[in-house]
Structure formats: C-alpha cells, structure tokens
JSON list of C-alpha atoms in Angstrom, two decimals:
[
{"chain": "A", "resi": 210, "resn": "UNK", "atom": "CA", "xyz": [96.85, 118.75, 69.75]},
{"chain": "A", "resi": 211, "resn": "UNK", "atom": "CA", "xyz": [99.72, 116.44, 68.87]},
{"chain": "A", "resi": 212, "resn": "UNK", "atom": "CA", "xyz": [98.80, 112.91, 67.82]},
{"chain": "A", "resi": 213, "resn": "UNK", "atom": "CA", "xyz": [100.92, 111.71, 70.72]},
{"chain": "A", "resi": 214, "resn": "UNK", "atom": "CA", "xyz": [99.68, 114.16, 73.36]},
{"chain": "A", "resi": 215, "resn": "UNK", "atom": "CA", "xyz": [97.16, 111.77, 74.89]},
{"chain": "A", "resi": 216, "resn": "UNK", "atom": "CA", "xyz": [99.89, 109.15, 75.31]},
{"chain": "A", "resi": 217, "resn": "UNK", "atom": "CA", "xyz": [102.28, 111.74, 76.77]},
{"chain": "A", "resi": 218, "resn": "UNK", "atom": "CA", "xyz": [99.62, 112.83, 79.27]},
{"chain": "A", "resi": 219, "resn": "UNK", "atom": "CA", "xyz": [98.87, 109.21, 80.17]},
{"chain": "A", "resi": 220, "resn": "UNK", "atom": "CA", "xyz": [102.57, 108.61, 80.75]},
{"chain": "A", "resi": 221, "resn": "UNK", "atom": "CA", "xyz": [102.88, 111.62, 83.05]},
{"chain": "A", "resi": 222, "resn": "UNK", "atom": "CA", "xyz": [99.97, 110.40, 85.18]},
{"chain": "A", "resi": 223, "resn": "UNK", "atom": "CA", "xyz": [101.38, 106.87, 85.28]},
{"chain": "A", "resi": 224, "resn": "UNK", "atom": "CA", "xyz": [104.85, 108.04, 86.32]},
{"chain": "A", "resi": 225, "resn": "UNK", "atom": "CA", "xyz": [103.34, 110.24, 89.03]},
{"chain": "A", "resi": 226, "resn": "UNK", "atom": "CA", "xyz": [101.29, 107.35, 90.44]},
{"chain": "A", "resi": 227, "resn": "UNK", "atom": "CA", "xyz": [104.42, 105.17, 90.61]},
{"chain": "A", "resi": 228, "resn": "UNK", "atom": "CA", "xyz": [106.43, 107.91, 92.36]},
{"chain": "A", "resi": 229, "resn": "UNK", "atom": "CA", "xyz": [103.67, 108.52, 94.89]},
{"chain": "A", "resi": 230, "resn": "UNK", "atom": "CA", "xyz": [103.60, 104.85, 95.75]},
{"chain": "A", "resi": 231, "resn": "UNK", "atom": "CA", "xyz": [107.41, 104.41, 95.77]},
{"chain": "A", "resi": 232, "resn": "UNK", "atom": "CA", "xyz": [109.34, 107.71, 95.54]},
{"chain": "A", "resi": 233, "resn": "UNK", "atom": "CA", "xyz": [112.71, 106.16, 94.63]},
{"chain": "A", "resi": 234, "resn": "UNK", "atom": "CA", "xyz": [111.32, 103.55, 92.20]},
{"chain": "A", "resi": 235, "resn": "UNK", "atom": "CA", "xyz": [112.72, 105.05, 88.99]},
{"chain": "A", "resi": 236, "resn": "UNK", "atom": "CA", "xyz": [116.05, 105.87, 90.61]},
{"chain": "A", "resi": 237, "resn": "UNK", "atom": "CA", "xyz": [116.49, 102.23, 91.60]},
{"chain": "A", "resi": 238, "resn": "UNK", "atom": "CA", "xyz": [115.20, 101.01, 88.24]},
{"chain": "A", "resi": 239, "resn": "UNK", "atom": "CA", "xyz": [117.77, 103.09, 86.35]},
{"chain": "A", "resi": 240, "resn": "UNK", "atom": "CA", "xyz": [120.65, 101.51, 88.24]},
{"chain": "A", "resi": 241, "resn": "UNK", "atom": "CA", "xyz": [120.10, 97.87, 87.31]},
{"chain": "A", "resi": 242, "resn": "UNK", "atom": "CA", "xyz": [117.95, 95.34, 85.50]},
{"chain": "A", "resi": 243, "resn": "UNK", "atom": "CA", "xyz": [117.60, 92.09, 87.43]},
{"chain": "A", "resi": 244, "resn": "UNK", "atom": "CA", "xyz": [114.47, 90.31, 86.23]},
{"chain": "A", "resi": 245, "resn": "UNK", "atom": "CA", "xyz": [113.95, 86.66, 87.12]},
{"chain": "A", "resi": 246, "resn": "UNK", "atom": "CA", "xyz": [111.64, 86.08, 84.17]},
{"chain": "A", "resi": 247, "resn": "UNK", "atom": "CA", "xyz": [111.86, 86.17, 80.38]},
{"chain": "A", "resi": 248, "resn": "UNK", "atom": "CA", "xyz": [108.44, 86.49, 78.76]},
{"chain": "A", "resi": 249, "resn": "UNK", "atom": "CA", "xyz": [108.11, 85.24, 75.17]},
{"chain": "A", "resi": 250, "resn": "UNK", "atom": "CA", "xyz": [104.65, 86.28, 74.06]},
{"chain": "A", "resi": 251, "resn": "UNK", "atom": "CA", "xyz": [102.45, 87.38, 71.20]},
{"chain": "A", "resi": 252, "resn": "UNK", "atom": "CA", "xyz": [102.55, 90.90, 69.77]},
{"chain": "A", "resi": 253, "resn": "UNK", "atom": "CA", "xyz": [98.78, 91.22, 70.19]},
{"chain": "A", "resi": 254, "resn": "UNK", "atom": "CA", "xyz": [98.04, 94.58, 71.81]},
{"chain": "A", "resi": 255, "resn": "UNK", "atom": "CA", "xyz": [95.49, 92.96, 74.13]},
{"chain": "A", "resi": 256, "resn": "UNK", "atom": "CA", "xyz": [98.19, 90.91, 75.89]},
{"chain": "A", "resi": 257, "resn": "UNK", "atom": "CA", "xyz": [100.30, 93.34, 78.01]},
{"chain": "A", "resi": 258, "resn": "UNK", "atom": "CA", "xyz": [102.91, 91.15, 79.68]},
{"chain": "A", "resi": 259, "resn": "UNK", "atom": "CA", "xyz": [103.64, 93.10, 82.89]},
{"chain": "A", "resi": 260, "resn": "UNK", "atom": "CA", "xyz": [100.02, 93.93, 83.64]},
{"chain": "A", "resi": 261, "resn": "UNK", "atom": "CA", "xyz": [98.77, 90.36, 83.18]},
{"chain": "A", "resi": 262, "resn": "UNK", "atom": "CA", "xyz": [101.02, 89.03, 85.93]},
{"chain": "A", "resi": 263, "resn": "UNK", "atom": "CA", "xyz": [100.92, 92.16, 88.09]},
{"chain": "A", "resi": 264, "resn": "UNK", "atom": "CA", "xyz": [104.57, 93.11, 87.72]},
{"chain": "A", "resi": 265, "resn": "UNK", "atom": "CA", "xyz": [106.23, 96.50, 87.42]},
{"chain": "A", "resi": 266, "resn": "UNK", "atom": "CA", "xyz": [108.85, 97.53, 84.85]},
{"chain": "A", "resi": 267, "resn": "UNK", "atom": "CA", "xyz": [112.12, 95.73, 85.52]},
{"chain": "A", "resi": 268, "resn": "UNK", "atom": "CA", "xyz": [110.47, 92.51, 86.69]},
{"chain": "A", "resi": 269, "resn": "UNK", "atom": "CA", "xyz": [110.07, 90.97, 83.24]},
{"chain": "A", "resi": 270, "resn": "UNK", "atom": "CA", "xyz": [112.43, 90.83, 80.28]},
{"chain": "A", "resi": 271, "resn": "UNK", "atom": "CA", "xyz": [110.10, 90.69, 77.28]},
{"chain": "A", "resi": 272, "resn": "UNK", "atom": "CA", "xyz": [110.21, 89.42, 73.71]},
{"chain": "A", "resi": 273, "resn": "UNK", "atom": "CA", "xyz": [107.06, 89.49, 71.58]},
{"chain": "A", "resi": 274, "resn": "UNK", "atom": "CA", "xyz": [106.27, 88.44, 68.04]},
{"chain": "A", "resi": 275, "resn": "UNK", "atom": "CA", "xyz": [103.24, 87.31, 66.05]},
{"chain": "A", "resi": 276, "resn": "UNK", "atom": "CA", "xyz": [101.89, 84.08, 67.61]},
{"chain": "A", "resi": 277, "resn": "UNK", "atom": "CA", "xyz": [104.78, 83.73, 70.11]},
{"chain": "A", "resi": 278, "resn": "UNK", "atom": "CA", "xyz": [106.90, 81.65, 67.76]},
{"chain": "A", "resi": 279, "resn": "UNK", "atom": "CA", "xyz": [110.47, 80.55, 68.55]},
{"chain": "A", "resi": 280, "resn": "UNK", "atom": "CA", "xyz": [112.39, 79.68, 65.38]},
{"chain": "A", "resi": 281, "resn": "UNK", "atom": "CA", "xyz": [115.98, 78.42, 65.41]},
{"chain": "A", "resi": 282, "resn": "UNK", "atom": "CA", "xyz": [116.73, 80.77, 62.52]},
{"chain": "A", "resi": 283, "resn": "UNK", "atom": "CA", "xyz": [115.36, 83.89, 64.27]},
{"chain": "A", "resi": 284, "resn": "UNK", "atom": "CA", "xyz": [118.44, 85.72, 65.52]},
{"chain": "A", "resi": 285, "resn": "UNK", "atom": "CA", "xyz": [116.29, 88.38, 67.16]},
{"chain": "A", "resi": 286, "resn": "UNK", "atom": "CA", "xyz": [114.52, 85.90, 69.45]},
{"chain": "A", "resi": 287, "resn": "UNK", "atom": "CA", "xyz": [117.66, 83.85, 70.05]},
{"chain": "A", "resi": 288, "resn": "UNK", "atom": "CA", "xyz": [119.61, 86.98, 70.98]},
{"chain": "A", "resi": 289, "resn": "UNK", "atom": "CA", "xyz": [116.95, 87.88, 73.52]},
{"chain": "A", "resi": 290, "resn": "UNK", "atom": "CA", "xyz": [117.05, 84.38, 75.01]},
{"chain": "A", "resi": 291, "resn": "UNK", "atom": "CA", "xyz": [120.87, 84.40, 75.09]},
{"chain": "A", "resi": 292, "resn": "UNK", "atom": "CA", "xyz": [121.04, 87.78, 76.83]},
{"chain": "A", "resi": 293, "resn": "UNK", "atom": "CA", "xyz": [118.33, 86.83, 79.31]},
{"chain": "A", "resi": 294, "resn": "UNK", "atom": "CA", "xyz": [119.92, 83.49, 80.20]},
{"chain": "A", "resi": 295, "resn": "UNK", "atom": "CA", "xyz": [123.64, 84.25, 80.01]},
{"chain": "A", "resi": 296, "resn": "UNK", "atom": "CA", "xyz": [123.75, 87.87, 81.17]},
{"chain": "A", "resi": 297, "resn": "UNK", "atom": "CA", "xyz": [120.62, 88.56, 83.21]},
{"chain": "A", "resi": 298, "resn": "UNK", "atom": "CA", "xyz": [120.55, 85.01, 84.60]},
{"chain": "A", "resi": 299, "resn": "UNK", "atom": "CA", "xyz": [116.77, 84.71, 84.50]},
{"chain": "A", "resi": 300, "resn": "UNK", "atom": "CA", "xyz": [115.44, 81.64, 86.26]},
{"chain": "A", "resi": 301, "resn": "UNK", "atom": "CA", "xyz": [112.20, 81.25, 84.30]},
{"chain": "A", "resi": 302, "resn": "UNK", "atom": "CA", "xyz": [111.27, 81.54, 80.63]},
{"chain": "A", "resi": 303, "resn": "UNK", "atom": "CA", "xyz": [107.52, 82.05, 80.22]},
{"chain": "A", "resi": 304, "resn": "UNK", "atom": "CA", "xyz": [106.32, 81.11, 76.75]},
{"chain": "A", "resi": 305, "resn": "UNK", "atom": "CA", "xyz": [102.86, 82.65, 76.73]},
{"chain": "A", "resi": 306, "resn": "UNK", "atom": "CA", "xyz": [100.22, 82.31, 74.03]},
{"chain": "A", "resi": 307, "resn": "UNK", "atom": "CA", "xyz": [96.64, 83.48, 74.14]},
{"chain": "A", "resi": 308, "resn": "UNK", "atom": "CA", "xyz": [93.30, 82.06, 73.15]},
{"chain": "A", "resi": 309, "resn": "UNK", "atom": "CA", "xyz": [91.82, 83.33, 69.91]},
{"chain": "A", "resi": 310, "resn": "UNK", "atom": "CA", "xyz": [95.27, 84.22, 68.55]},
{"chain": "A", "resi": 311, "resn": "UNK", "atom": "CA", "xyz": [94.95, 85.82, 65.11]},
{"chain": "A", "resi": 312, "resn": "UNK", "atom": "CA", "xyz": [98.25, 84.37, 63.94]},
{"chain": "A", "resi": 313, "resn": "UNK", "atom": "CA", "xyz": [97.19, 80.84, 64.87]},
{"chain": "A", "resi": 314, "resn": "UNK", "atom": "CA", "xyz": [93.82, 81.39, 63.22]},
{"chain": "A", "resi": 315, "resn": "UNK", "atom": "CA", "xyz": [95.52, 82.63, 60.03]},
{"chain": "A", "resi": 316, "resn": "UNK", "atom": "CA", "xyz": [97.72, 79.51, 59.95]},
{"chain": "A", "resi": 317, "resn": "UNK", "atom": "CA", "xyz": [94.55, 77.38, 59.84]},
{"chain": "A", "resi": 318, "resn": "UNK", "atom": "CA", "xyz": [93.23, 79.08, 56.71]},
{"chain": "A", "resi": 319, "resn": "UNK", "atom": "CA", "xyz": [94.21, 78.95, 53.03]},
{"chain": "A", "resi": 320, "resn": "UNK", "atom": "CA", "xyz": [94.15, 82.75, 52.67]},
{"chain": "A", "resi": 321, "resn": "UNK", "atom": "CA", "xyz": [97.36, 84.55, 51.70]},
{"chain": "A", "resi": 322, "resn": "UNK", "atom": "CA", "xyz": [98.36, 87.40, 54.00]},
{"chain": "A", "resi": 323, "resn": "UNK", "atom": "CA", "xyz": [101.82, 88.24, 52.63]},
{"chain": "A", "resi": 324, "resn": "UNK", "atom": "CA", "xyz": [105.19, 87.99, 54.33]},
{"chain": "A", "resi": 325, "resn": "UNK", "atom": "CA", "xyz": [103.54, 86.74, 57.52]},
{"chain": "A", "resi": 326, "resn": "UNK", "atom": "CA", "xyz": [102.66, 83.46, 55.75]},
{"chain": "A", "resi": 327, "resn": "UNK", "atom": "CA", "xyz": [106.29, 82.38, 55.93]},
{"chain": "A", "resi": 328, "resn": "UNK", "atom": "CA", "xyz": [106.49, 83.28, 59.61]},
{"chain": "A", "resi": 329, "resn": "UNK", "atom": "CA", "xyz": [103.40, 81.21, 60.40]},
{"chain": "A", "resi": 330, "resn": "UNK", "atom": "CA", "xyz": [104.51, 78.20, 58.37]},
{"chain": "A", "resi": 331, "resn": "UNK", "atom": "CA", "xyz": [105.57, 76.18, 61.41]},
{"chain": "A", "resi": 332, "resn": "UNK", "atom": "CA", "xyz": [102.12, 76.65, 62.97]},
{"chain": "A", "resi": 333, "resn": "UNK", "atom": "CA", "xyz": [100.53, 75.55, 59.70]},
{"chain": "A", "resi": 334, "resn": "UNK", "atom": "CA", "xyz": [102.71, 72.43, 59.82]},
{"chain": "A", "resi": 335, "resn": "UNK", "atom": "CA", "xyz": [101.62, 71.84, 63.41]},
{"chain": "A", "resi": 336, "resn": "UNK", "atom": "CA", "xyz": [97.98, 72.26, 62.37]},
{"chain": "A", "resi": 337, "resn": "UNK", "atom": "CA", "xyz": [98.43, 69.57, 59.70]},
{"chain": "A", "resi": 338, "resn": "UNK", "atom": "CA", "xyz": [100.23, 67.22, 62.08]},
{"chain": "A", "resi": 339, "resn": "UNK", "atom": "CA", "xyz": [97.45, 67.59, 64.67]},
{"chain": "A", "resi": 340, "resn": "UNK", "atom": "CA", "xyz": [94.52, 67.57, 62.22]},
{"chain": "A", "resi": 341, "resn": "UNK", "atom": "CA", "xyz": [92.98, 64.34, 63.54]},
{"chain": "A", "resi": 342, "resn": "UNK", "atom": "CA", "xyz": [93.17, 65.52, 67.14]},
{"chain": "A", "resi": 343, "resn": "UNK", "atom": "CA", "xyz": [91.78, 68.95, 66.29]},
{"chain": "A", "resi": 344, "resn": "UNK", "atom": "CA", "xyz": [88.91, 67.36, 64.35]},
{"chain": "A", "resi": 345, "resn": "UNK", "atom": "CA", "xyz": [87.57, 65.96, 67.64]},
{"chain": "A", "resi": 346, "resn": "UNK", "atom": "CA", "xyz": [86.62, 69.49, 68.76]},
{"chain": "A", "resi": 347, "resn": "UNK", "atom": "CA", "xyz": [83.09, 70.58, 67.92]},
{"chain": "A", "resi": 348, "resn": "UNK", "atom": "CA", "xyz": [83.57, 74.22, 66.85]},
{"chain": "A", "resi": 349, "resn": "UNK", "atom": "CA", "xyz": [86.08, 76.33, 64.97]},
{"chain": "A", "resi": 350, "resn": "UNK", "atom": "CA", "xyz": [86.73, 78.42, 68.09]},
{"chain": "A", "resi": 351, "resn": "UNK", "atom": "CA", "xyz": [87.53, 75.32, 70.12]},
{"chain": "A", "resi": 352, "resn": "UNK", "atom": "CA", "xyz": [89.92, 74.14, 67.41]},
{"chain": "A", "resi": 353, "resn": "UNK", "atom": "CA", "xyz": [91.64, 77.53, 67.29]},
{"chain": "A", "resi": 354, "resn": "UNK", "atom": "CA", "xyz": [92.01, 77.62, 71.07]},
{"chain": "A", "resi": 355, "resn": "UNK", "atom": "CA", "xyz": [93.37, 74.08, 71.20]},
{"chain": "A", "resi": 356, "resn": "UNK", "atom": "CA", "xyz": [95.92, 74.88, 68.48]},
{"chain": "A", "resi": 357, "resn": "UNK", "atom": "CA", "xyz": [96.92, 77.96, 70.51]},
{"chain": "A", "resi": 358, "resn": "UNK", "atom": "CA", "xyz": [97.74, 75.59, 73.38]},
{"chain": "A", "resi": 359, "resn": "UNK", "atom": "CA", "xyz": [99.58, 73.14, 71.11]},
{"chain": "A", "resi": 360, "resn": "UNK", "atom": "CA", "xyz": [101.59, 76.00, 69.63]},
{"chain": "A", "resi": 361, "resn": "UNK", "atom": "CA", "xyz": [102.74, 77.06, 73.11]},
{"chain": "A", "resi": 362, "resn": "UNK", "atom": "CA", "xyz": [103.75, 73.48, 73.89]},
{"chain": "A", "resi": 363, "resn": "UNK", "atom": "CA", "xyz": [105.76, 73.32, 70.66]},
{"chain": "A", "resi": 364, "resn": "UNK", "atom": "CA", "xyz": [107.49, 76.63, 71.40]},
{"chain": "A", "resi": 365, "resn": "UNK", "atom": "CA", "xyz": [108.44, 75.42, 74.89]},
{"chain": "A", "resi": 366, "resn": "UNK", "atom": "CA", "xyz": [110.15, 72.49, 73.19]},
{"chain": "A", "resi": 367, "resn": "UNK", "atom": "CA", "xyz": [111.86, 74.80, 70.71]},
{"chain": "A", "resi": 368, "resn": "UNK", "atom": "CA", "xyz": [113.24, 76.98, 73.52]},
{"chain": "A", "resi": 369, "resn": "UNK", "atom": "CA", "xyz": [114.40, 73.93, 75.46]},
{"chain": "A", "resi": 370, "resn": "UNK", "atom": "CA", "xyz": [116.21, 72.54, 72.42]},
{"chain": "A", "resi": 371, "resn": "UNK", "atom": "CA", "xyz": [118.40, 75.64, 71.98]},
{"chain": "A", "resi": 372, "resn": "UNK", "atom": "CA", "xyz": [122.08, 75.40, 72.84]},
{"chain": "A", "resi": 373, "resn": "UNK", "atom": "CA", "xyz": [121.58, 78.53, 74.95]},
{"chain": "A", "resi": 374, "resn": "UNK", "atom": "CA", "xyz": [119.25, 76.81, 77.38]},
{"chain": "A", "resi": 375, "resn": "UNK", "atom": "CA", "xyz": [121.07, 73.48, 77.31]},
{"chain": "A", "resi": 376, "resn": "UNK", "atom": "CA", "xyz": [124.43, 75.09, 78.01]},
{"chain": "A", "resi": 377, "resn": "UNK", "atom": "CA", "xyz": [122.87, 76.83, 81.02]},
{"chain": "A", "resi": 378, "resn": "UNK", "atom": "CA", "xyz": [121.80, 73.44, 82.33]},
{"chain": "A", "resi": 379, "resn": "UNK", "atom": "CA", "xyz": [125.28, 72.04, 81.65]},
{"chain": "A", "resi": 380, "resn": "UNK", "atom": "CA", "xyz": [126.68, 74.85, 83.82]},
{"chain": "A", "resi": 381, "resn": "UNK", "atom": "CA", "xyz": [124.29, 73.92, 86.60]},
{"chain": "A", "resi": 382, "resn": "UNK", "atom": "CA", "xyz": [122.29, 77.11, 86.17]},
{"chain": "A", "resi": 383, "resn": "UNK", "atom": "CA", "xyz": [118.78, 76.97, 87.57]},
{"chain": "A", "resi": 384, "resn": "UNK", "atom": "CA", "xyz": [116.45, 77.55, 84.62]},
{"chain": "A", "resi": 385, "resn": "UNK", "atom": "CA", "xyz": [112.93, 76.40, 83.77]},
{"chain": "A", "resi": 386, "resn": "UNK", "atom": "CA", "xyz": [110.92, 76.86, 80.58]},
{"chain": "A", "resi": 387, "resn": "UNK", "atom": "CA", "xyz": [107.18, 77.13, 81.16]},
{"chain": "A", "resi": 388, "resn": "UNK", "atom": "CA", "xyz": [104.22, 77.07, 78.81]},
{"chain": "A", "resi": 389, "resn": "UNK", "atom": "CA", "xyz": [101.34, 79.37, 79.70]},
{"chain": "A", "resi": 390, "resn": "UNK", "atom": "CA", "xyz": [98.25, 80.76, 78.00]},
{"chain": "A", "resi": 391, "resn": "UNK", "atom": "CA", "xyz": [96.13, 83.85, 78.53]},
{"chain": "A", "resi": 392, "resn": "UNK", "atom": "CA", "xyz": [92.39, 84.22, 78.06]},
{"chain": "A", "resi": 393, "resn": "UNK", "atom": "CA", "xyz": [91.49, 87.59, 76.58]},
{"chain": "A", "resi": 394, "resn": "UNK", "atom": "CA", "xyz": [87.82, 86.98, 77.39]},
{"chain": "A", "resi": 395, "resn": "UNK", "atom": "CA", "xyz": [88.36, 86.44, 81.12]},
{"chain": "A", "resi": 396, "resn": "UNK", "atom": "CA", "xyz": [91.84, 87.84, 81.83]},
{"chain": "A", "resi": 397, "resn": "UNK", "atom": "CA", "xyz": [93.07, 84.55, 83.29]},
{"chain": "A", "resi": 398, "resn": "UNK", "atom": "CA", "xyz": [96.66, 83.43, 82.73]},
{"chain": "A", "resi": 399, "resn": "UNK", "atom": "CA", "xyz": [97.19, 79.74, 83.31]},
{"chain": "A", "resi": 400, "resn": "UNK", "atom": "CA", "xyz": [99.98, 77.19, 83.39]},
{"chain": "A", "resi": 401, "resn": "UNK", "atom": "CA", "xyz": [99.78, 74.43, 80.76]},
{"chain": "A", "resi": 402, "resn": "UNK", "atom": "CA", "xyz": [101.98, 72.22, 82.96]},
{"chain": "A", "resi": 403, "resn": "UNK", "atom": "CA", "xyz": [104.61, 71.46, 80.33]},
{"chain": "A", "resi": 404, "resn": "UNK", "atom": "CA", "xyz": [107.57, 72.89, 82.26]},
{"chain": "A", "resi": 405, "resn": "UNK", "atom": "CA", "xyz": [111.04, 71.73, 81.24]},
{"chain": "A", "resi": 406, "resn": "UNK", "atom": "CA", "xyz": [113.77, 72.21, 83.87]},
{"chain": "A", "resi": 407, "resn": "UNK", "atom": "CA", "xyz": [116.62, 69.97, 82.75]},
{"chain": "A", "resi": 408, "resn": "UNK", "atom": "CA", "xyz": [118.25, 67.85, 80.06]},
{"chain": "A", "resi": 409, "resn": "UNK", "atom": "CA", "xyz": [116.67, 64.66, 81.34]},
{"chain": "A", "resi": 410, "resn": "UNK", "atom": "CA", "xyz": [113.25, 65.91, 80.23]},
{"chain": "A", "resi": 411, "resn": "UNK", "atom": "CA", "xyz": [114.30, 66.29, 76.60]},
{"chain": "A", "resi": 412, "resn": "UNK", "atom": "CA", "xyz": [113.95, 63.55, 73.98]},
{"chain": "A", "resi": 413, "resn": "UNK", "atom": "CA", "xyz": [117.38, 61.92, 73.49]},
{"chain": "A", "resi": 414, "resn": "UNK", "atom": "CA", "xyz": [117.79, 63.22, 69.92]},
{"chain": "A", "resi": 415, "resn": "UNK", "atom": "CA", "xyz": [117.68, 66.82, 71.18]},
{"chain": "A", "resi": 416, "resn": "UNK", "atom": "CA", "xyz": [120.17, 66.45, 74.03]},
{"chain": "A", "resi": 417, "resn": "UNK", "atom": "CA", "xyz": [123.47, 68.10, 73.09]},
{"chain": "A", "resi": 418, "resn": "UNK", "atom": "CA", "xyz": [126.76, 67.47, 74.85]},
{"chain": "A", "resi": 419, "resn": "UNK", "atom": "CA", "xyz": [128.82, 70.45, 76.03]},
{"chain": "A", "resi": 420, "resn": "UNK", "atom": "CA", "xyz": [131.35, 71.82, 73.53]},
{"chain": "A", "resi": 421, "resn": "UNK", "atom": "CA", "xyz": [134.61, 69.89, 73.76]},
{"chain": "A", "resi": 422, "resn": "UNK", "atom": "CA", "xyz": [133.05, 66.79, 75.30]},
{"chain": "A", "resi": 423, "resn": "UNK", "atom": "CA", "xyz": [133.49, 63.64, 73.23]}
]
C-alpha cells in the first residue's frame, strides 16, 4: 500500500460527505474565493483552523507559522496579509495562538534548537520584558500559557502597525484585528479582547499618514 493511500482514502470519504450534504459545493468553491476572515495561526498540527471554528474550505484564508509570529521582515506573512486585505477584502484578521505552544516554550529556555532560534527571538525578547509579570505565576505551565497570550497580543499589535492594515483604514475599509487563543486540552477557542479596528487605537508613534500627505 502506498504511504499516502490512507490519506487518499480519507480524502475520498471527506469529499463524498461534503457532496452528499451540498451537491454543488465544490462547483461553487472553484468559481470564487470570498472569505471574510484571515487566520494567522501556529503550524502545530493539533490546531486545524477551519475545524476549530466550524468553517468549510473557502471561509478562511489561512497563514500558519511556528508560534504565530508576525515579523515586519517576513515577506511571506506580509504578502498573505496584503492579498487578504487588498484583494480578498477580508473584514477580520484572527491572530490565534494556543496554550502549551512548543515555540513559546522553546523561547523560554536556553537550549539551542537551530535555525528556529532566530525565528523565536522576538518571543524570547517578550519573555525577558515580561519576566516580572510572569514570575507571579506559580507553575511553569501557567507561565508558558500566559506568555502564549502575551505573544498573541504582541502579534495583534504587529499586524495593526503594518502599512497594509493602516492603508486599509485610511481608505475607509472595514477591518478588525483580533487576538484569540485555543486550548488544545479542551478544544475551546476564546477571544482575548484586544481587538484593534482603527488608527485611533494605535499608539501615536505607530500611526502612519497616507502616502503623499504632508
């Protein structure tokens, strides 16, 4: 049996279930992509974006990387955000972390892991900045989980500070950036209530005028 045969069989059963429920689903899906949401999440295999929020293919535009980090030098992530905002006209960006994140946990240790150490550097910096706050938590797991939340909050800020998002607001485009977190142990996805929906919510030093405006 092929190494992929089980996955191929699973796919056939999945496609058949979808067609039984909605016979023209794939025909409609092939014609257009009109998601209202961009999901920026972790690559962890236990965090399947569509399934968590009960959405079918086509409902979410998805970008995933280790520890759901948004760097201003990451052209991959920025290209996804730009396409989602400027072309697909999504109305919501869902920055979603998860409790017990291995990337966040690695950033709290002094172990070398290789190339990933550079990727996680901003979380390590955040860990250092928040060391006094994190020290108030009784256990390592609680500290990891709290840093997972703080990392999401930081990434919401990073998304909001991009010229992509700010130019959308300058155009009057309806767009909100949300911070959410998922519990692998209980399956619950929750809002961290750090939504940013306009320029007025940004610190003054991050507010950029439109190009050409003096």
